[in-house]
Structures are given as structure tokens and as C-alpha cells.
Coordinates of C-alpha atoms and ligand atoms in Angstrom, one line a residue:
M447 CA -15.8 152.7 55.1
I448 CA -18.0 152.9 52.5
L449 CA -17.2 154.3 49.2
N450 CA -19.9 156.4 47.2
I451 CA -19.8 156.7 43.8
L452 CA -21.9 158.5 41.3
A453 CA -21.8 157.2 37.7
V454 CA -23.2 159.3 35.3
S455 CA -24.0 158.6 31.8
A456 CA -26.6 158.8 28.6
E457 CA -26.8 155.2 28.8
A458 CA -27.4 152.5 31.2
F459 CA -28.9 148.8 29.9
P460 CA -32.1 148.4 30.2
L461 CA -32.7 152.0 31.1
A462 CA -31.5 153.3 28.0
K463 CA -29.1 151.9 25.1
T464 CA -28.0 152.6 21.7
G465 CA -25.0 150.2 21.5
G466 CA -22.2 149.0 24.1
L467 CA -22.1 151.9 26.3
G468 CA -25.3 151.4 27.4
D469 CA -24.1 147.7 28.5
A470 CA -21.0 148.6 29.6
V471 CA -22.1 151.2 32.3
S472 CA -24.6 149.1 33.8
G473 CA -22.4 145.9 33.8
L474 CA -19.7 147.9 35.4
C475 CA -21.8 149.6 38.2
R476 CA -23.3 146.1 39.2
A477 CA -20.2 144.5 39.3
L478 CA -18.9 147.5 41.8
H479 CA -22.3 147.7 44.1
R480 CA -21.7 145.9 47.2
P481 CA -23.8 147.4 49.8
G482 CA -21.9 148.0 53.0
H483 CA -19.0 148.6 50.7
T484 CA -19.0 150.3 47.5
H485 CA -22.4 152.1 47.0
V486 CA -22.7 152.8 43.2
T487 CA -25.6 155.4 42.0
L488 CA -26.2 156.1 38.4
M489 CA -27.5 159.1 37.3
L490 CA -29.1 159.4 33.9
P491 CA -31.5 161.7 32.0
A492 CA -35.2 160.7 32.7
Y493 CA -36.2 159.7 29.2
P494 CA -39.6 158.0 28.9
A495 CA -37.9 154.2 28.7
A496 CA -36.0 155.1 31.9
L497 CA -38.8 156.4 33.6
E498 CA -40.6 153.4 33.0
Q499 CA -37.9 150.8 33.7
A500 CA -36.6 152.5 37.0
G501 CA -39.3 151.2 39.2
P502 CA -41.0 153.6 41.9
L503 CA -39.0 157.0 41.9
H504 CA -39.6 159.7 44.4
E505 CA -38.8 163.6 44.0
C506 CA -35.6 164.3 46.1
A507 CA -34.7 167.5 44.9
R508 CA -35.7 170.5 42.8
L509 CA -33.1 172.1 40.3
E510 CA -32.9 175.7 39.2
G511 CA -31.0 177.3 37.0
L512 CA -29.9 174.6 34.9
A513 CA -29.4 174.8 31.4
G514 CA -32.6 174.2 29.5
G515 CA -34.8 175.5 33.0
T516 CA -35.6 173.8 36.2
A517 CA -35.5 169.9 36.3
T518 CA -36.5 167.6 39.3
L519 CA -34.3 165.0 40.2
L520 CA -36.2 161.3 40.9
A521 CA -34.7 159.1 42.8
G522 CA -35.3 154.9 43.2
T523 CA -33.8 151.8 42.3
V524 CA -33.4 150.1 39.3
P525 CA -35.2 146.8 39.6
S526 CA -33.5 144.3 37.5
L527 CA -30.1 145.8 38.3
G528 CA -31.0 145.9 42.0
L529 CA -28.9 149.6 41.8
P530 CA -29.7 153.3 43.2
V531 CA -30.5 155.9 40.4
L532 CA -31.4 159.4 39.9
L533 CA -32.9 160.5 37.0
L534 CA -32.9 163.7 35.9
R535 CA -36.2 164.9 35.0
N536 CA -36.9 168.0 32.2
D537 CA -39.7 166.5 29.9
A538 CA -39.1 169.8 27.6
L539 CA -35.5 168.1 27.2
Y540 CA -35.7 164.5 27.5
R541 CA -39.5 163.5 27.1
R542 CA -38.5 162.1 23.3
D543 CA -38.3 158.4 21.0
G544 CA -34.8 158.4 20.7
L545 CA -32.0 158.9 22.9
Y546 CA -29.7 161.6 20.9
A547 CA -31.6 161.7 17.4
D548 CA -34.8 161.1 15.9
A549 CA -36.4 158.6 14.3
E550 CA -35.1 159.9 10.9
G551 CA -31.6 159.6 12.3
N552 CA -31.2 163.4 13.1
E553 CA -29.4 164.1 15.8
Y554 CA -31.6 166.3 18.4
P555 CA -30.3 170.2 18.2
D556 CA -30.6 170.9 21.6
N557 CA -28.1 168.1 22.7
A558 CA -25.6 170.4 24.0
V559 CA -28.6 172.0 26.2
R560 CA -29.8 168.3 27.1
F561 CA -26.3 166.9 28.3
A562 CA -24.9 170.4 29.6
A563 CA -28.2 170.1 31.6
L564 CA -26.9 166.2 33.0
A565 CA -23.8 167.5 33.9
Q566 CA -24.2 170.3 35.9
A567 CA -27.2 168.5 37.5
A568 CA -23.9 165.8 38.6
A569 CA -22.2 168.5 39.8
R570 CA -24.8 169.9 41.9
V571 CA -25.3 166.3 43.3
A572 CA -21.7 166.0 43.8
W573 CA -21.4 169.3 45.5
G574 CA -24.1 168.4 48.1
I575 CA -28.2 168.5 48.0
P576 CA -29.9 167.7 51.4
G577 CA -31.1 164.7 51.4
V578 CA -29.2 163.2 48.7
Q579 CA -26.4 161.0 49.3
R580 CA -22.8 162.8 48.6
P581 CA -20.5 160.7 46.5
D582 CA -16.9 160.3 47.0
I583 CA -16.3 159.9 43.2
V584 CA -17.9 161.1 40.3
H585 CA -17.3 158.4 37.4
A586 CA -18.3 160.4 34.0
H587 CA -18.8 157.9 31.0
D588 CA -18.3 159.5 27.5
W589 CA -18.8 163.0 26.1
H590 CA -22.5 163.2 27.3
A591 CA -20.9 163.5 31.3
A592 CA -18.0 165.2 30.7
L593 CA -19.0 168.5 31.7
V594 CA -19.0 167.6 35.2
P595 CA -15.3 167.9 36.1
L596 CA -15.3 171.2 34.0
Y597 CA -18.5 172.5 36.2
L598 CA -16.9 171.2 39.2
R599 CA -13.6 173.1 39.0
Q600 CA -16.1 176.3 37.7
M601 CA -17.5 175.8 41.5
R602 CA -13.8 175.6 43.0
A603 CA -14.7 172.1 44.5
D604 CA -11.5 169.8 44.5
E605 CA -13.7 167.1 45.7
P606 CA -15.2 164.9 45.3
K607 CA -12.6 163.6 42.5
T608 CA -13.7 162.8 38.9
L609 CA -13.1 159.7 36.7
L610 CA -13.7 160.0 33.2
T611 CA -13.9 157.0 31.2
L612 CA -13.7 156.9 27.2
H613 CA -15.9 154.7 25.5
N614 CA -15.6 156.2 22.3
I615 CA -13.5 159.4 21.1
A616 CA -15.0 159.6 17.8
F617 CA -18.0 161.6 19.6
Q618 CA -16.8 164.2 21.4
G619 CA -20.1 166.8 21.7
V620 CA -18.4 169.6 19.7
F621 CA -21.3 172.8 19.5
P622 CA -21.2 176.2 18.7
L623 CA -19.2 178.3 21.2
D624 CA -21.3 181.2 21.7
L625 CA -23.5 178.3 23.5
A626 CA -21.6 178.5 26.4
P627 CA -23.2 181.3 28.6
A628 CA -26.4 179.1 28.2
L629 CA -25.1 176.1 29.5
G630 CA -23.3 178.1 32.6
I631 CA -19.9 177.9 31.3
R632 CA -17.4 180.9 32.0
Q633 CA -15.8 182.7 29.7
S634 CA -12.5 181.7 31.6
F635 CA -13.2 178.1 30.2
C636 CA -13.6 179.0 26.9
T637 CA -10.1 179.0 26.3
S638 CA -8.1 176.5 24.3
D639 CA -6.4 174.9 27.4
C640 CA -10.2 174.0 28.4
A641 CA -13.3 174.0 26.5
E642 CA -12.4 175.5 23.0
F643 CA -11.2 173.2 20.0
W644 CA -11.3 174.7 17.2
G645 CA -13.5 177.8 17.5
R646 CA -16.1 175.5 19.2
L647 CA -17.1 174.0 22.0
N648 CA -15.9 170.5 22.6
F649 CA -17.5 168.4 25.7
L650 CA -14.8 165.6 25.7
K651 CA -12.0 167.9 25.5
A652 CA -13.4 170.0 28.8
G653 CA -13.6 166.4 30.4
I654 CA -10.1 165.0 29.4
R655 CA -8.4 168.6 30.6
H656 CA -10.2 168.8 34.0
A657 CA -11.4 164.9 35.0
D658 CA -9.1 163.6 37.8
L659 CA -8.3 160.8 36.1
I660 CA -8.9 159.3 32.7
S661 CA -9.5 155.9 31.7
V662 CA -9.8 154.0 28.6
V663 CA -11.5 151.0 27.8
S664 CA -8.6 149.1 26.3
R665 CA -5.0 149.1 26.7
T666 CA -4.7 149.0 22.4
Y667 CA -7.0 151.9 22.1
A668 CA -5.2 154.0 25.0
R669 CA -2.1 153.6 22.7
E670 CA -3.8 154.1 19.7
I671 CA -5.8 157.4 20.6
L672 CA -2.6 159.1 21.2
T673 CA -2.0 159.3 17.5
P674 CA -3.6 161.2 14.8
A675 CA -5.1 158.3 13.1
F676 CA -7.0 157.6 16.1
G677 CA -6.9 160.5 18.3
C678 CA -9.9 162.4 16.5
G679 CA -8.1 165.4 17.0
L680 CA -7.4 164.8 20.4
E681 CA -4.4 163.3 20.5
G682 CA -2.3 166.2 21.8
V683 CA -5.2 166.8 24.7
L684 CA -4.7 163.2 25.4
A685 CA -0.7 163.1 25.2
D686 CA -0.8 166.1 27.7
R687 CA -2.9 164.0 30.4
A688 CA -1.4 161.0 29.6
D689 CA 0.1 160.8 33.3
D690 CA -3.4 160.6 34.5
S691 CA -4.6 158.3 32.5
I692 CA -5.1 154.2 32.6
S693 CA -6.5 151.9 30.7
I694 CA -9.0 149.4 32.2
P695 CA -10.5 146.5 29.8
N696 CA -14.4 146.4 30.2
G697 CA -15.9 143.1 30.8
I698 CA -19.4 141.7 29.6
D699 CA -22.7 140.8 31.8
V700 CA -22.4 136.6 31.7
S701 CA -25.2 136.4 33.4
V702 CA -27.0 138.1 30.3
W703 CA -24.8 136.4 28.0
N704 CA -24.8 133.2 29.0
P705 CA -25.1 129.8 26.7
Q706 CA -25.7 127.8 29.2
A707 CA -29.2 129.4 30.4
D708 CA -30.2 132.1 28.1
E709 CA -33.3 133.9 29.0
Y710 CA -34.0 134.6 25.5
L711 CA -33.4 131.0 24.4
P712 CA -35.5 128.9 27.0
G713 CA -34.4 124.9 27.0
L714 CA -31.6 125.8 24.5
G715 CA -28.7 125.8 27.0
F716 CA -25.0 124.6 25.9
S717 CA -21.8 124.4 26.6
I718 CA -18.3 123.0 25.7
G719 CA -18.8 119.2 25.3
R720 CA -22.8 119.6 25.3
M721 CA -23.0 121.6 21.6
E722 CA -25.9 119.7 20.6
N723 CA -28.5 123.0 20.9
K724 CA -26.1 125.1 19.1
A725 CA -27.2 123.0 16.0
V726 CA -30.5 123.5 17.5
C727 CA -30.0 127.6 17.7
K728 CA -28.4 127.4 14.0
R729 CA -31.7 125.9 12.5
R730 CA -33.8 128.5 14.6
L731 CA -31.7 131.1 13.3
Q732 CA -31.7 129.9 9.3
E733 CA -35.6 129.5 10.1
R734 CA -35.7 132.8 11.9
F735 CA -34.0 134.8 9.1
G736 CA -35.1 133.0 6.3
L737 CA -31.9 130.9 5.0
T738 CA -32.2 127.8 3.3
P739 CA -32.1 125.3 6.8
D740 CA -28.9 123.6 6.1
P741 CA -26.8 122.1 9.1
A742 CA -24.0 122.1 7.0
A743 CA -23.5 125.4 6.0
A744 CA -20.9 127.9 7.6
V745 CA -23.5 130.8 8.8
M746 CA -21.5 134.1 9.4
A747 CA -23.5 137.0 11.4
L748 CA -23.1 140.3 11.2
G749 CA -24.7 142.3 14.3
S750 CA -23.9 145.7 15.0
R751 CA -24.4 149.3 14.6
V752 CA -24.6 149.6 10.3
T753 CA -21.9 152.6 10.0
R754 CA -18.5 153.2 8.7
Q755 CA -16.8 152.4 12.1
K756 CA -17.8 149.0 11.8
M757 CA -17.3 148.6 8.0
A758 CA -20.4 148.0 6.8
D759 CA -19.6 150.0 3.4
V760 CA -16.7 147.2 3.4
A761 CA -18.9 144.4 4.1
A762 CA -21.2 145.2 1.5
Q763 CA -18.1 145.3 -1.2
A764 CA -16.7 142.2 0.0
L765 CA -19.7 139.9 0.6
P766 CA -21.2 139.3 -2.8
G767 CA -17.7 137.6 -3.8
A768 CA -17.4 135.6 -0.7
L769 CA -21.1 134.5 -1.1
E770 CA -19.6 133.6 -5.0
A771 CA -16.2 131.9 -3.6
H772 CA -18.0 129.5 -0.9
P773 CA -21.0 127.7 -1.6
E774 CA -21.5 126.9 2.2
L775 CA -21.3 130.6 3.0
Q776 CA -24.6 131.7 4.2
V777 CA -24.8 135.4 5.7
C778 CA -27.0 136.7 8.6
I779 CA -27.4 140.4 9.1
L780 CA -28.8 142.2 12.2
G781 CA -28.5 145.8 12.8
R782 CA -29.4 149.4 12.0
G783 CA -27.6 152.8 11.2
E784 CA -26.6 154.8 8.2
K785 CA -29.1 154.6 5.8
P786 CA -27.3 154.1 2.6
L787 CA -25.3 151.4 4.2
E788 CA -28.2 149.6 5.0
A789 CA -30.1 149.8 1.7
A790 CA -26.4 148.6 0.4
L791 CA -26.8 145.6 2.7
Q792 CA -30.3 144.9 1.8
D793 CA -29.8 145.0 -1.3
L794 CA -27.4 142.4 -1.2
G795 CA -30.0 140.4 0.6
R796 CA -32.4 140.4 -2.3
R797 CA -29.4 139.4 -4.5
Y798 CA -28.7 136.6 -2.6
P799 CA -32.1 134.7 -1.4
G800 CA -32.0 131.9 1.1
R801 CA -28.3 132.8 1.6
C802 CA -28.1 136.5 2.5
A803 CA -30.7 137.9 4.9
V804 CA -30.8 141.4 6.3
H805 CA -32.8 142.3 9.3
V806 CA -32.5 146.3 9.6
G807 CA -33.5 147.0 13.4
F808 CA -32.2 145.4 16.5
Q809 CA -34.1 143.1 19.0
E810 CA -32.1 141.7 22.3
P811 CA -34.0 138.3 21.5
E812 CA -32.8 138.2 17.9
A813 CA -29.3 139.2 18.9
H814 CA -28.9 136.5 21.3
L815 CA -30.4 133.9 18.5
L816 CA -27.4 135.3 16.4
H817 CA -24.7 134.9 18.3
A818 CA -25.9 131.5 19.5
G819 CA -26.8 130.0 16.0
A820 CA -23.9 131.5 14.1
D821 CA -20.8 129.7 13.3
I822 CA -18.5 132.9 12.7
L823 CA -19.2 136.6 13.6
L824 CA -17.7 139.2 11.2
H825 CA -17.0 142.1 12.7
G826 CA -14.9 144.7 11.1
S827 CA -14.1 147.8 12.6
R828 CA -12.0 151.3 11.8
F829 CA -11.7 151.6 15.2
E830 CA -12.8 149.8 18.2
P831 CA -12.6 151.1 22.1
F832 CA -13.1 147.7 23.3
G833 CA -16.1 145.4 21.4
L834 CA -18.3 143.9 23.3
T835 CA -19.9 142.1 20.4
P836 CA -17.2 139.8 19.4
L837 CA -17.0 138.8 23.4
Y838 CA -20.4 137.6 23.3
A839 CA -19.9 135.7 20.3
M840 CA -17.2 133.8 21.6
R841 CA -18.9 133.1 24.9
Y842 CA -21.4 130.8 22.5
G843 CA -18.5 129.2 20.5
T844 CA -19.2 131.3 17.4
I845 CA -15.4 132.7 16.0
P846 CA -15.2 136.2 15.3
I847 CA -13.5 137.7 12.6
G848 CA -12.0 140.9 14.1
S849 CA -10.0 143.8 13.0
R850 CA -6.8 143.9 14.8
V851 CA -7.9 147.4 16.3
G852 CA -8.5 148.5 19.9
G853 CA -9.9 146.1 22.0
M854 CA -10.7 143.3 19.5
A855 CA -6.4 143.6 19.4
D856 CA -6.6 142.6 22.9
T857 CA -9.5 140.0 23.4
I858 CA -9.1 138.0 20.1
R859 CA -5.9 135.5 20.0
D860 CA -5.0 134.9 16.8
P861 CA -0.9 133.6 16.7
G862 CA -1.7 134.5 12.8
A863 CA -1.5 132.5 9.5
P864 CA 2.5 132.8 9.1
R865 CA 2.4 130.5 12.1
G866 CA 1.0 127.5 10.7
L867 CA -2.2 125.8 10.9
E868 CA -1.3 124.0 14.0
S869 CA -0.8 127.0 16.0
M870 CA -4.3 128.1 15.7
R871 CA -5.1 125.3 18.0
Q872 CA -4.7 128.1 20.6
A873 CA -6.5 130.7 18.7
T874 CA -9.9 132.3 19.5
G875 CA -10.5 134.1 16.5
V876 CA -9.1 135.7 13.5
L877 CA -7.6 139.0 13.1
F878 CA -7.1 140.9 9.9
D879 CA -5.5 144.3 9.0
G880 CA -6.4 146.8 6.9
D881 CA -10.4 148.0 5.5
S882 CA -10.4 147.0 1.8
A883 CA -12.9 144.5 0.6
A884 CA -10.0 142.3 -0.4
D885 CA -8.6 142.8 3.4
M886 CA -11.9 141.7 4.9
A887 CA -12.4 139.0 1.8
A888 CA -9.2 137.5 2.8
A889 CA -10.0 136.9 6.6
I890 CA -13.2 135.1 5.8
D891 CA -11.2 132.8 3.5
R892 CA -8.9 131.9 6.0
A893 CA -12.1 131.5 8.7
L894 CA -13.8 129.2 6.3
A895 CA -10.4 127.4 5.6
L896 CA -9.6 126.7 9.1
R897 CA -13.8 125.4 9.7
R898 CA -12.4 122.8 7.0
H899 CA -10.4 121.2 10.2
P900 CA -13.1 120.3 12.6
D901 CA -10.4 119.4 15.2
I902 CA -8.7 122.5 15.3
W903 CA -12.1 124.5 14.7
Q904 CA -13.5 122.8 17.7
A905 CA -10.3 123.9 19.6
M906 CA -10.6 127.2 18.8
Q907 CA -14.7 127.3 19.9
R908 CA -13.5 125.5 23.1
N909 CA -10.8 128.3 23.8
A910 CA -13.1 130.8 23.0
M911 CA -16.1 129.7 25.3
R912 CA -13.6 129.3 28.1
T913 CA -12.4 132.8 28.2
D914 CA -13.4 134.6 31.3
F915 CA -14.6 138.2 30.1
S916 CA -16.7 138.8 33.5
W917 CA -16.5 142.0 35.1
S918 CA -15.1 140.6 38.2
R919 CA -11.7 141.2 36.8
A920 CA -12.2 144.6 35.6
A921 CA -14.2 146.2 38.6
P922 CA -11.1 145.7 41.4
L923 CA -9.1 147.7 38.8
Y924 CA -11.8 150.7 38.9
L925 CA -11.8 150.1 43.0
R926 CA -8.3 150.9 43.0
A927 CA -8.4 153.4 40.9
Y928 CA -11.2 155.2 42.9
R929 CA -9.4 154.5 46.1
A930 CA -6.5 156.2 44.9
L931 CA -8.5 159.3 44.1
C932 CA -10.4 159.2 47.0
P933 CA -9.1 161.3 49.7
R934 CA -10.9 159.5 52.4
R935 CA -9.2 156.3 51.0
P936 CA -9.2 153.7 53.5
A937 CA -5.9 152.9 55.6
G938 CA -3.0 151.1 53.6
V939 CA -4.4 152.5 49.7
P940 CA -1.5 154.5 48.5
A941 CA -2.6 157.8 48.3
A942 CA -2.1 160.2 44.5
R943 CA -1.6 158.4 41.6
V944 CA -2.7 154.6 40.9
P945 CA 0.1 152.2 41.1
A946 CA 1.7 150.8 38.3
V947 CA 1.4 146.9 37.9
G948 CA 4.8 145.1 37.3
P949 CA 8.1 146.0 36.1
K950 CA 6.9 145.2 32.0
E951 CA 3.6 147.3 32.7
E952 CA 5.7 150.2 34.3
S953 CA 7.6 150.3 31.4
R954 CA 5.0 150.0 28.9
G955 CA 3.1 152.7 30.7
R956 CA 6.3 155.3 30.7
R957 CA 6.9 155.0 27.1
A958 CA 3.1 155.4 26.4
G959 CA 2.8 157.8 29.1
L960 CA 0.2 155.7 30.1
L961 CA 0.2 154.6 34.1
G962 CA 0.3 150.7 32.9
Y963 CA -2.4 149.0 34.3
A964 CA -2.3 145.5 34.1
D965 CA -4.6 144.3 31.7
P966 CA -6.3 140.5 32.7
A967 CA -4.1 137.7 31.4
W968 CA -6.8 136.8 28.6
T969 CA -5.8 139.9 26.7
R970 CA -2.4 138.2 26.0
P971 CA -2.0 136.1 23.1
Ligands
ADP2421 P1 -20.7 149.8 19.9 O1 -20.9 150.2 21.3 O2 -19.3 150.2 19.6 O3 -21.4 149.7 19.2 P2 -19.9 147.0 21.0 O4 -19.8 146.0 20.6 O5 -19.0 147.5 22.1 O6 -20.0 148.4 20.1 O7 -21.2 147.0 21.5 C1 -22.7 146.8 20.7 C2 -23.9 146.6 21.7 O8 -24.7 147.1 20.9 C3 -24.2 145.2 22.1 O9 -24.8 144.7 23.2 C4 -25.1 145.0 20.8 O10 -25.8 143.8 21.2 C5 -25.8 146.4 20.7 N1 -26.1 146.7 19.4 C6 -25.5 146.2 18.2 N2 -26.1 146.9 17.1 C7 -27.5 147.6 17.9 C8 -28.5 148.3 16.9 N3 -28.1 148.0 15.8 N4 -29.3 148.6 18.1 C9 -29.3 148.4 19.4 N5 -28.3 147.8 19.7 C10 -27.4 147.3 19.1
GLC2422 C1 -18.4 152.3 22.7 C2 -17.6 151.4 21.6 C3 -17.1 150.1 21.8 C4 -17.1 149.7 23.5 C5 -18.4 150.2 24.2 C6 -18.2 149.8 25.5 O1 -19.5 152.1 22.0 O2 -17.6 152.0 20.4 O3 -16.0 149.7 21.3 O4 -17.3 148.5 23.6 O5 -18.2 151.6 24.3 O6 -16.8 150.5 26.3

């Protein structure tokens, strides 16, 4: 029996991407799509870039009465992903340069309408539109798609079942409550046990209340968001749904992030035991960024959104001291984000010419060179639901320094300084606690000290490069979740709840209130 999944998202690389959400959605869908077994259809707004990337499209439905007016549903296939796609076209809503904000970073004032329309259209597809495949499961990603379960409840549709994946609960889609009628949300759904949140309308809360199952992108983040420090005000709502929540760690697309054959680094493939080209990538990186070409330098990369989440403010304070203390250190920064933080980092670049280079912006080819050429990745985060970037770095033998939060606490292996130098032969990176400049500086000191022991450093590089981060680990866990939800599940798959895996996981699940899904072995230090 074929399982039909409709994946609804604001991002999916290469149609649309501002960060890890885009990578995670397309990576997962690709890993799940198996013609004849599991059919995954992506559904996104018809942004200009998505229309360009999607290949030939045909109009398959005209949807009247959506928030923001009539839209058309375009169907096709994304050639680079080999996946069927539905794009919701309403040029008044989606024909803009940014996904969520204009070039100055100002959020579009009608984002509530834009993403309510996406969710309404997905709910209609789920309900059934002639000529469009009706899904068995709607998989909604983050707040942009979180109203799908609410609209299905309003339609009194018990099927298809819905799975809401939480990639980052810091973004919730919070808008004035009086917008509800324009978004087709009934008054009876604007209560505190539904979409209302401190007198406002909260898309993510509505999704958490009404989705049949909720998944979180790492085990540690799933636990953290039940606490006030990480719950962003939703900890109580999440705790109420804890019995219907699971954690499934992301993977990375190992065909795109492949040091042996990286399409952006032709002829520069490298692997464990054949690392010569990593040195060539390092030289290219130094040249491209205007750093002093020096093979002995310790090149530390920062490649992420330049935001407080990513501790860009802390990095701006910690890096001058680190550059003064370690003459071998070079810093290479690629990213964009909050303007004052970008300016603080650019200032550093001016203060340390040849040793600190800052490129504001983000291009995929430069990101690949950054991960391939650097020795170290500095990835501080105040919270990190999963964190794909350190995994990309590890694949290329670039040792991450990461905060001990969320997915990074699960994926970066660091026995810790008190266990002694020898124990670091098992490590894949350096973790640190706290968000002060001193905390980050101490972690940089520790990484540079480790690098002075080439045999230990090389062991860490090998461990990092060997670790299997592919989606092939996560995809079966999602499949089990879908099948457990799906009323027309194949024989032999247990009904109702997703089964817990193993006694240890079960007790962990009960304590945290989460159904204990086994994380793959690579997450255990
Ligand atoms: P997050 O999604 O929180 O930014 P992840 O590490 O999970 O963190 O994913 C980041 C992804 O976004 C990576 O694919 C990275 O290459 C990309 N990325 C980082 N910074 C930018 C940027 N300024 N513009 C576009 N993409 C970026
Ligand atoms: C979000 C999170 C990031 C995660 C990504 C994919 O953007 O901030 O940690 O890796 O989603 O799930």
C-alpha cells in the first residue's frame, strides 16, 4: 500500500531557503520518497525562485475564498529533488524578493495572511480536491504550516492525520487576534486552549494543540523546550501534549555535503587518509577571503545567520582577545543577519586585516569552501534545535566548537576537559557551556591547545568524518511515526501510539513525558 505524504513548508532547498529549515525539509522528503511505497509531495508558496526551480508546472486547481483571495494550485516535479511539488500561486502574496522580510530585514506586514493561506490550501488538498492526490498524512513544518491541523479540525476532518515538526519554536507566528476572521479562524478556536496566546493569535500554539503528533528535531531540544528557559512561553502547551510528542534527529544530505565529490570544489576531493586537498581548500579559502596565505595558520570559520541565537554578539566580544592571545589564529566569517551584529563583526575585520575576514552575505559555493578549508568551526548558540552546520563541518574534517545545547549536545562528542587529553581521541569536537565572551574564549583556547597535539587532532578529524549523519537514519523513524498515525496502515504496524524503543528509552520517555524514540547511536557520546 502506498503511503501519501503532503509536506507543507515555507522552505525547501533549492526552491526556497533562509536557513536549516530549507535543508532539513528537502533532505527528509528526498530520503522518504520511494515511488511505489512512499510518495512525498512538497507544498510551498509559489515564490519567484520556487517557480523558476520547479520545472514545468500545470494548474491543477483554483482555490477560492482563501485568506488573501483566490489562488491557483500548480503541480509539477522539482527536477533536482525528483519530488512532486504543489506551489500555491497568489502573486499578490508571494511574488516578492524575500521569503518573510524585505531587503532591509523588515518582516512583511501580511505574513499572517501569507501563511494562513498556505495552510488553508493544504487543508483543502488534505480534505480532497478532484485531480489532486489526497494525502494519508499531512506533515507540517514550523509555524508557517502550523494552522493546517486547526483548519482540519474546523472542517471536522479526523483524517488525514497531521504531524507537526518543530524546527525552532523561537519563531511562532504571533499576530493580532482580530485578524482571525480574515484568516478563516472561527471565534471558537480563538480561546486559550487553542490559538489564543496572551491576547494574540499564535499559529505555532494552534498547531501544537491540534496536531495528531508532534516531532522535535533533537532529543535534547525536546527536553529543553519543556522548561521556561527554552520553551519561549510554550512550555506548558508542550507539556500538555508531551504524550503525543517524539524526537527524531535530522540528518544531512550527504550527496550535497560530500568532501570526496563536492560539486562546488571540483578536483579537490578528499577523505580520511587522503587529506592533501583539504590543505589546498584552506589556501583557496585564505585567498578568497583575503587572509594571509599560511598553511600553518589555524583557520577558524563562522558560517551562520548573524543573530543573537547564534551568539554573534558574543563572538564579536570574544574574538579580539582570541586573536591577540593566539598568533596562529585566523578567523573567517560568512553570514548575514542583524545589521548591528554584522557591523560589529565587520569592524573586527578592519581591525585585524589578513587575520580576520568578514563576508556579509551567503552563497552556497562559499559555504562549501568555508567548511572544507577551515580547521575549526566556531558555532556558539544560545539555543539550537538541531544544528546542521556543525555536521557539515565535521564531514569535511573541520572540528566544531559548539554550545552544549539542543542538537549540538547530541551530535558533537566531547568527553570534556576533566577527562584528560587522551580521552579526546574519542571526540569529534569541543563543547562549551554558557554565553559569555569568557566561556567562548576558553573553548577557543581549548580547541587550539588540542590542535597542538597533531595525533589527537587527527583522531578527532577521523572520528568526525566517519560519523554517519545521513538521512537514512531518520527516515525510518518518520516512516514509523506516519504508519502509526495512518488509519490505513499496512498489516503488522501497531495502531495508535508510536512505540517506544528499548527500556532505557522508555523510562526516559516517561520521565520527560516524551515517547522515547531511540536516537541513532551516533548521538551517544
Ligand atoms: P539555522 O537553521 O538555525 O540557521 P542550521 O545550522 O541548522 O541553523 O542550518 C543553517 C543552514 O543555513 C545551513 O545550510 C547554512 O549553510 C545556511 N545558512 C547559514 N547562514 C546563512 C545565510 N546568511 N544565508 C543563507 N543561508 C545560510
Ligand atoms: C532550524 C533550527 C536549526 C535546525 C533547523 C533544521 O532552523 O534553528 O537548529 O537545524 O531548523 O531542523
